[in-house]
Amino acid sequence: MAVYISVLPPEEMPLMPLREVVMFPKAIAPLFVGRESSIKSIESAIARYDRHIFLVAQRDSAVTRPTTEDLFSIGAVSRILQLLRLPDGTIKVLVEGLYRAHWKPLRSASADGDDAFRTVRVRRYEEAEAEGGEDAASRALLLELLEEYAKFNKKLSPAVMEAVTANRRPGILADAVVPHIKADYLKKQAVLEEADPAKRLQLVLDLLQGEVLAQGIDKRIKSRVKTQMERNQREYYLNEQIKAIHKEMGKEEDSREEMDELEKALNAKELPDEARDKAQRELKKLRRMPAASAEYTVLRNYVDWVLDLPWKALKETTIDLDKARGILDAEHHGLEKAKERILEYLAVQKLAGRLKGPILCLIGPPGVGKTSLAKSVASATGRDFVRLSLGGVRDEAEIRGHRRTYVGAMPGKIIQSLKRVHFNNPLFCLDEIDKLSADFRGDPASALLEVLDPEQNVAFADHYLDLDYDLSQIFFITTANSLHGISLPLQDRMEIIRLPGYLETEKQSIGRHFLMPRQIEAHGLTQHNVRLSENALLEIIRCYTKEAGVRNLERELARICRKTAVKIAESDDSERTITVSCRNLPELLGVKKFRYGEREQDPQAGVCTGLAYTELGGELLLVETALMPGSGKVLTTGKLGEVMQESAQAALSYVRSRTDLFGLRRDFHKDIDIHIHVPEGAVPKDGPSAGITLAASLVSALLGLPVRNDLAMTGEITLRGRVLPIGGLREKLLAAHRGLISTVVLPKDNERDIKDVPEDILKGLSLIFVKHVDEVLPHALMGESEEIFPGRRDNALSLHHTLRRGECLEESPAAH
């Protein structure tokens, strides 16, 4: 081995490319050289250039014969300290970096034209002067990170650490540290090319910080793996001990017998071919697995689920229309249209001999009997009844199940329900389908698209089973309070059947024949103990409840039964009779909760009665308009929705477009502020059907004419004053009937819907059908036609004088 002494380096020297190695100044590194061109460069450096050689990294380490473009522009002028030729022809050389330098090709050093190694001209890469006062802090942080890094890197001996930390200048310190970091050579090359010592130190800080973080993570992972391996070995040892104990106690055959029982049950179960094959494969895995293994429980649960499901088990059902009609009539009063549609559905199923068809969706206010109607259909058809409440469900896995990779995974609610009923053809009631919601875990409404589609539910895919399950034999009925929360694709898969609110007469019949007997029995009373008069029952319906259904009515009747039970228990007379009349009703139920007949007591200007439809049924809607001196502002209050606010704007625009007809100044709105309020202020309101009510209230306030207090109206308005049709006609007329309204103004296009309204509601109501707001005002406002339309007379006089002059006029709608 030869050792050489340093002299001043020349400006020309051989170049040797390095693969994935970056040489730094003041660094000493051993290199193994095998390429012929690199060996020639080393030999040339020793023979002709005083052992000085220029080392530069390749851009791509895969290139075996790099050209000028394949090398970085900055490298390190280095000195060969030691050289050792190895038996395989390669050379081990120890080199020391001197300084950074640029290089450019000079000439080929090969006499025979081979350019495998080159002689290059080098120029020292000048470094910038360090600026700023952050060098001391950066140096301290670097040394702190280096000490932490040395805990992971055993090659950083105390002697090396002492030599590195002795450097005070930031550039030299960075060059001394970076060769000891296990970083990518491209990142090290970026450090080599940085001329600013402070920036170079920051680059090294970033590299070192990343390595310390990576080494810490690697250490934690190794520790965790080691702990897990130790736990597994401990479990294996304990399992072997348990097996030995069981063998001594004569229980070594228990697991085998259990597997034999599962296999026998699998062979006896009627399954689809796919499910049978899957269960047999899982059972084979189960046989080979230790009983104490965590995976054993997962596989065992899966096999149990496959065996417990009623894949092809169908309950015998019969469809007797007379029996079905009798059950529906006995359990539900009224709801004639809904019952008629259900009987049609059952008749088609009976004739067709198959269930495939539309899914029924019962839409109606709370308490009208949607869920109980579905239960009656199950009773009429002889099917098991399964109810699944979807209110608040926001996870798709509730419908499709969880995949078995999760701990505690289970099938979806539909598959779970089928396991409980043991038959694959129940009546499945999906309750409150409009209350579904969605979040980051998925959209359950989208998962229901497959369940409720007769073309797709033949092969329903549950994530837990990972098998196709046939849901086509299930009779699905869904319930909802409104269509607003149901997506359009889901609506398209269902046939909507609307259940309206009950009339007073229907509530009386339900309360007398259904609710009161049930509460008397539930409270341990007899029919002899409590007598409820018809007037008292009607008083409860009108003044103690305000609903479309009968839930609150049943609560009030239950309250009466409790009061009666207390009195009978205190008197110790089980034969005592308590009579409930209008006179003692406040004693039992307290003060009246609602005022029956909510219309205004006296006609007032700017106050108009409208009709609204809510989930609870129909309601009277008061619209109040107040005028104040101002600058033309329009204020709407009462928690109005966006559509209702737009209706108010449309009503105002209609009035402004017909100022001549109403005898108003064209700029009347500039001198006043208009405030429109709709009580009750805390209840949200929206919809376009209050358009003509808003317009009538505005005109009444502007003209100072009162609105009839026994008249209500509903209808959407356009800018031209046209009255468009509305929905919920039955419920709105019921609200008018209950509110002691005598006259109702309706859109002309709703005249055809009157045939669906019961005679009990229409009794005592005078209906007026209109096409234009101009037809509404003479009926609503308490004034003569000339007072309402003062501009109509002026236009008529103007038209008369014009015709006498023989002038031709363009027809004006305001003149008629």
PDB file of C-alpha atoms in Angstrom, residues 168-304:
ATOM      1  CA  ARG A 168     -16.786  26.544  14.458  1.00  0.00           C
ATOM      2  CA  ARG A 169     -17.500  27.980  11.001  1.00  0.00           C
ATOM      3  CA  PRO A 170     -21.010  27.082   9.742  1.00  0.00           C
ATOM      4  CA  GLY A 171     -19.912  26.069   6.228  1.00  0.00           C
ATOM      5  CA  ILE A 172     -17.132  23.774   7.442  1.00  0.00           C
ATOM      6  CA  LEU A 173     -19.426  22.310  10.135  1.00  0.00           C
ATOM      7  CA  ALA A 174     -22.090  21.526   7.517  1.00  0.00           C
ATOM      8  CA  ASP A 175     -19.496  19.844   5.259  1.00  0.00           C
ATOM      9  CA  ALA A 176     -18.251  17.775   8.188  1.00  0.00           C
ATOM     10  CA  VAL A 177     -21.708  16.570   9.260  1.00  0.00           C
ATOM     11  CA  VAL A 178     -23.423  15.756   5.980  1.00  0.00           C
ATOM     12  CA  PRO A 179     -21.187  12.757   4.976  1.00  0.00           C
ATOM     13  CA  HIS A 180     -22.354  10.959   8.140  1.00  0.00           C
ATOM     14  CA  ILE A 181     -26.080  11.364   7.339  1.00  0.00           C
ATOM     15  CA  LYS A 182     -27.883   8.506   5.562  1.00  0.00           C
ATOM     16  CA  ALA A 183     -29.639  10.751   3.048  1.00  0.00           C
ATOM     17  CA  ASP A 184     -30.305  10.554  -0.683  1.00  0.00           C
ATOM     18  CA  TYR A 185     -27.285  11.542  -2.780  1.00  0.00           C
ATOM     19  CA  LEU A 186     -29.348  14.141  -4.681  1.00  0.00           C
ATOM     20  CA  LYS A 187     -30.059  15.972  -1.407  1.00  0.00           C
ATOM     21  CA  LYS A 188     -26.356  15.814  -0.510  1.00  0.00           C
ATOM     22  CA  GLN A 189     -25.492  17.247  -3.941  1.00  0.00           C
ATOM     23  CA  ALA A 190     -27.799  20.193  -3.197  1.00  0.00           C
ATOM     24  CA  VAL A 191     -25.770  20.831  -0.022  1.00  0.00           C
ATOM     25  CA  LEU A 192     -22.516  20.647  -1.992  1.00  0.00           C
ATOM     26  CA  GLU A 193     -23.761  23.213  -4.536  1.00  0.00           C
ATOM     27  CA  GLU A 194     -24.926  25.730  -1.889  1.00  0.00           C
ATOM     28  CA  ALA A 195     -22.384  28.582  -1.690  1.00  0.00           C
ATOM     29  CA  ASP A 196     -23.943  30.404   1.269  1.00  0.00           C
ATOM     30  CA  PRO A 197     -22.622  28.776   4.509  1.00  0.00           C
ATOM     31  CA  ALA A 198     -25.733  29.746   6.521  1.00  0.00           C
ATOM     32  CA  LYS A 199     -28.115  28.287   3.958  1.00  0.00           C
ATOM     33  CA  ARG A 200     -25.917  25.191   3.673  1.00  0.00           C
ATOM     34  CA  LEU A 201     -26.092  24.733   7.430  1.00  0.00           C
ATOM     35  CA  GLN A 202     -29.900  25.044   7.278  1.00  0.00           C
ATOM     36  CA  LEU A 203     -30.076  22.376   4.544  1.00  0.00           C
ATOM     37  CA  VAL A 204     -28.020  20.026   6.693  1.00  0.00           C
ATOM     38  CA  LEU A 205     -30.283  20.811   9.665  1.00  0.00           C
ATOM     39  CA  ASP A 206     -33.337  19.802   7.616  1.00  0.00           C
ATOM     40  CA  LEU A 207     -31.673  16.569   6.460  1.00  0.00           C
ATOM     41  CA  LEU A 208     -30.569  15.657   9.958  1.00  0.00           C
ATOM     42  CA  GLN A 209     -33.980  16.446  11.472  1.00  0.00           C
ATOM     43  CA  GLY A 210     -35.688  14.211   8.891  1.00  0.00           C
ATOM     44  CA  GLU A 211     -33.287  11.364   9.604  1.00  0.00           C
ATOM     45  CA  VAL A 212     -33.751  11.657  13.379  1.00  0.00           C
ATOM     46  CA  LEU A 213     -37.536  11.539  12.916  1.00  0.00           C
ATOM     47  CA  ALA A 214     -37.331   8.556  10.555  1.00  0.00           C
ATOM     48  CA  GLN A 215     -34.985   6.671  12.875  1.00  0.00           C
ATOM     49  CA  GLY A 216     -37.331   7.304  15.818  1.00  0.00           C
ATOM     50  CA  ILE A 217     -40.312   5.944  13.887  1.00  0.00           C
ATOM     51  CA  ASP A 218     -38.279   2.924  12.767  1.00  0.00           C
ATOM     52  CA  LYS A 219     -37.291   2.225  16.366  1.00  0.00           C
ATOM     53  CA  ARG A 220     -40.909   2.401  17.583  1.00  0.00           C
ATOM     54  CA  ILE A 221     -42.046   0.055  14.792  1.00  0.00           C
ATOM     55  CA  LYS A 222     -39.351  -2.477  15.624  1.00  0.00           C
ATOM     56  CA  SER A 223     -40.251  -2.298  19.306  1.00  0.00           C
ATOM     57  CA  ARG A 224     -43.935  -2.827  18.516  1.00  0.00           C
ATOM     58  CA  VAL A 225     -43.162  -5.803  16.250  1.00  0.00           C
ATOM     59  CA  LYS A 226     -40.956  -7.315  18.920  1.00  0.00           C
ATOM     60  CA  THR A 227     -43.703  -6.902  21.537  1.00  0.00           C
ATOM     61  CA  GLN A 228     -46.267  -8.489  19.213  1.00  0.00           C
ATOM     62  CA  MET A 229     -43.984 -11.433  18.495  1.00  0.00           C
ATOM     63  CA  GLU A 230     -43.440 -11.965  22.207  1.00  0.00           C
ATOM     64  CA  ARG A 231     -47.224 -11.839  22.793  1.00  0.00           C
ATOM     65  CA  ASN A 232     -47.851 -14.347  19.990  1.00  0.00           C
ATOM     66  CA  GLN A 233     -45.217 -16.697  21.399  1.00  0.00           C
ATOM     67  CA  ARG A 234     -46.779 -16.388  24.855  1.00  0.00           C
ATOM     68  CA  GLU A 235     -50.261 -17.114  23.445  1.00  0.00           C
ATOM     69  CA  TYR A 236     -48.919 -20.108  21.533  1.00  0.00           C
ATOM     70  CA  TYR A 237     -47.274 -21.466  24.694  1.00  0.00           C
ATOM     71  CA  LEU A 238     -50.446 -20.986  26.751  1.00  0.00           C
ATOM     72  CA  ASN A 239     -52.595 -22.566  24.025  1.00  0.00           C
ATOM     73  CA  GLU A 240     -50.379 -25.616  24.001  1.00  0.00           C
ATOM     74  CA  GLN A 241     -50.734 -25.853  27.778  1.00  0.00           C
ATOM     75  CA  ILE A 242     -54.532 -25.598  27.499  1.00  0.00           C
ATOM     76  CA  LYS A 243     -54.519 -28.382  24.901  1.00  0.00           C
ATOM     77  CA  ALA A 244     -52.455 -30.547  27.217  1.00  0.00           C
ATOM     78  CA  ILE A 245     -54.845 -29.885  30.128  1.00  0.00           C
ATOM     79  CA  HIS A 246     -57.860 -30.705  27.956  1.00  0.00           C
ATOM     80  CA  LYS A 247     -56.173 -33.916  26.872  1.00  0.00           C
ATOM     81  CA  GLU A 248     -55.615 -34.942  30.475  1.00  0.00           C
ATOM     82  CA  MET A 249     -59.295 -34.206  31.212  1.00  0.00           C
ATOM     83  CA  GLY A 250     -60.519 -36.149  28.180  1.00  0.00           C
ATOM     84  CA  LYS A 251     -61.815 -33.099  26.282  1.00  0.00           C
ATOM     85  CA  GLU A 252     -59.500 -33.152  23.297  1.00  0.00           C
ATOM     86  CA  GLU A 253     -62.283 -34.181  20.939  1.00  0.00           C
ATOM     87  CA  ASP A 254     -64.650 -31.271  21.769  1.00  0.00           C
ATOM     88  CA  SER A 255     -63.450 -28.978  18.962  1.00  0.00           C
ATOM     89  CA  ARG A 256     -63.637 -31.775  16.388  1.00  0.00           C
ATOM     90  CA  GLU A 257     -67.157 -32.695  17.457  1.00  0.00           C
ATOM     91  CA  GLU A 258     -68.178 -29.027  17.180  1.00  0.00           C
ATOM     92  CA  MET A 259     -66.858 -28.873  13.608  1.00  0.00           C
ATOM     93  CA  ASP A 260     -68.713 -32.087  12.755  1.00  0.00           C
ATOM     94  CA  GLU A 261     -71.962 -30.567  14.058  1.00  0.00           C
ATOM     95  CA  LEU A 262     -71.429 -27.437  11.965  1.00  0.00           C
ATOM     96  CA  GLU A 263     -70.760 -29.526   8.869  1.00  0.00           C
ATOM     97  CA  LYS A 264     -73.877 -31.615   9.517  1.00  0.00           C
ATOM     98  CA  ALA A 265     -75.983 -28.425   9.878  1.00  0.00           C
ATOM     99  CA  LEU A 266     -74.459 -27.051   6.682  1.00  0.00           C
ATOM    100  CA  ASN A 267     -75.357 -30.174   4.726  1.00  0.00           C
ATOM    101  CA  ALA A 268     -78.934 -30.116   6.035  1.00  0.00           C
ATOM    102  CA  LYS A 269     -79.444 -26.383   5.330  1.00  0.00           C
ATOM    103  CA  GLU A 270     -81.078 -25.386   2.036  1.00  0.00           C
ATOM    104  CA  LEU A 271     -78.646 -22.840   0.621  1.00  0.00           C
ATOM    105  CA  PRO A 272     -77.793 -21.307  -2.756  1.00  0.00           C
ATOM    106  CA  ASP A 273     -74.755 -22.929  -4.371  1.00  0.00           C
ATOM    107  CA  GLU A 274     -72.586 -19.843  -3.916  1.00  0.00           C
ATOM    108  CA  ALA A 275     -73.390 -19.581  -0.208  1.00  0.00           C
ATOM    109  CA  ARG A 276     -72.793 -23.316   0.332  1.00  0.00           C
ATOM    110  CA  ASP A 277     -69.369 -23.208  -1.364  1.00  0.00           C
ATOM    111  CA  LYS A 278     -68.331 -20.159   0.633  1.00  0.00           C
ATOM    112  CA  ALA A 279     -69.465 -21.699   3.940  1.00  0.00           C
ATOM    113  CA  GLN A 280     -67.610 -24.946   3.217  1.00  0.00           C
ATOM    114  CA  ARG A 281     -64.382 -23.070   2.470  1.00  0.00           C
ATOM    115  CA  GLU A 282     -64.670 -21.093   5.696  1.00  0.00           C
ATOM    116  CA  LEU A 283     -65.417 -24.298   7.634  1.00  0.00           C
ATOM    117  CA  LYS A 284     -62.220 -25.905   6.287  1.00  0.00           C
ATOM    118  CA  LYS A 285     -60.212 -22.919   7.508  1.00  0.00           C
ATOM    119  CA  LEU A 286     -61.961 -23.218  10.858  1.00  0.00           C
ATOM    120  CA  ARG A 287     -60.909 -26.860  11.250  1.00  0.00           C
ATOM    121  CA  ARG A 288     -57.226 -26.002  10.807  1.00  0.00           C
ATOM    122  CA  MET A 289     -57.297 -23.019  13.165  1.00  0.00           C
ATOM    123  CA  PRO A 290     -56.643 -23.097  16.954  1.00  0.00           C
ATOM    124  CA  ALA A 291     -59.782 -22.387  18.960  1.00  0.00           C
ATOM    125  CA  ALA A 292     -58.023 -19.678  20.980  1.00  0.00           C
ATOM    126  CA  SER A 293     -57.045 -17.714  17.871  1.00  0.00           C
ATOM    127  CA  ALA A 294     -58.711 -14.329  17.339  1.00  0.00           C
ATOM    128  CA  GLU A 295     -59.455 -15.232  13.711  1.00  0.00           C
ATOM    129  CA  TYR A 296     -61.258 -18.374  14.897  1.00  0.00           C
ATOM    130  CA  THR A 297     -64.038 -16.301  16.477  1.00  0.00           C
ATOM    131  CA  VAL A 298     -64.441 -14.213  13.316  1.00  0.00           C
ATOM    132  CA  LEU A 299     -64.776 -17.293  11.098  1.00  0.00           C
ATOM    133  CA  ARG A 300     -67.100 -19.044  13.547  1.00  0.00           C
ATOM    134  CA  ASN A 301     -69.429 -16.024  13.684  1.00  0.00           C
ATOM    135  CA  TYR A 302     -69.505 -15.845   9.904  1.00  0.00           C
ATOM    136  CA  VAL A 303     -70.427 -19.525   9.521  1.00  0.00           C
ATOM    137  CA  ASP A 304     -73.123 -19.135  12.176  1.00  0.00           C
TER     138      ASP A 304
END
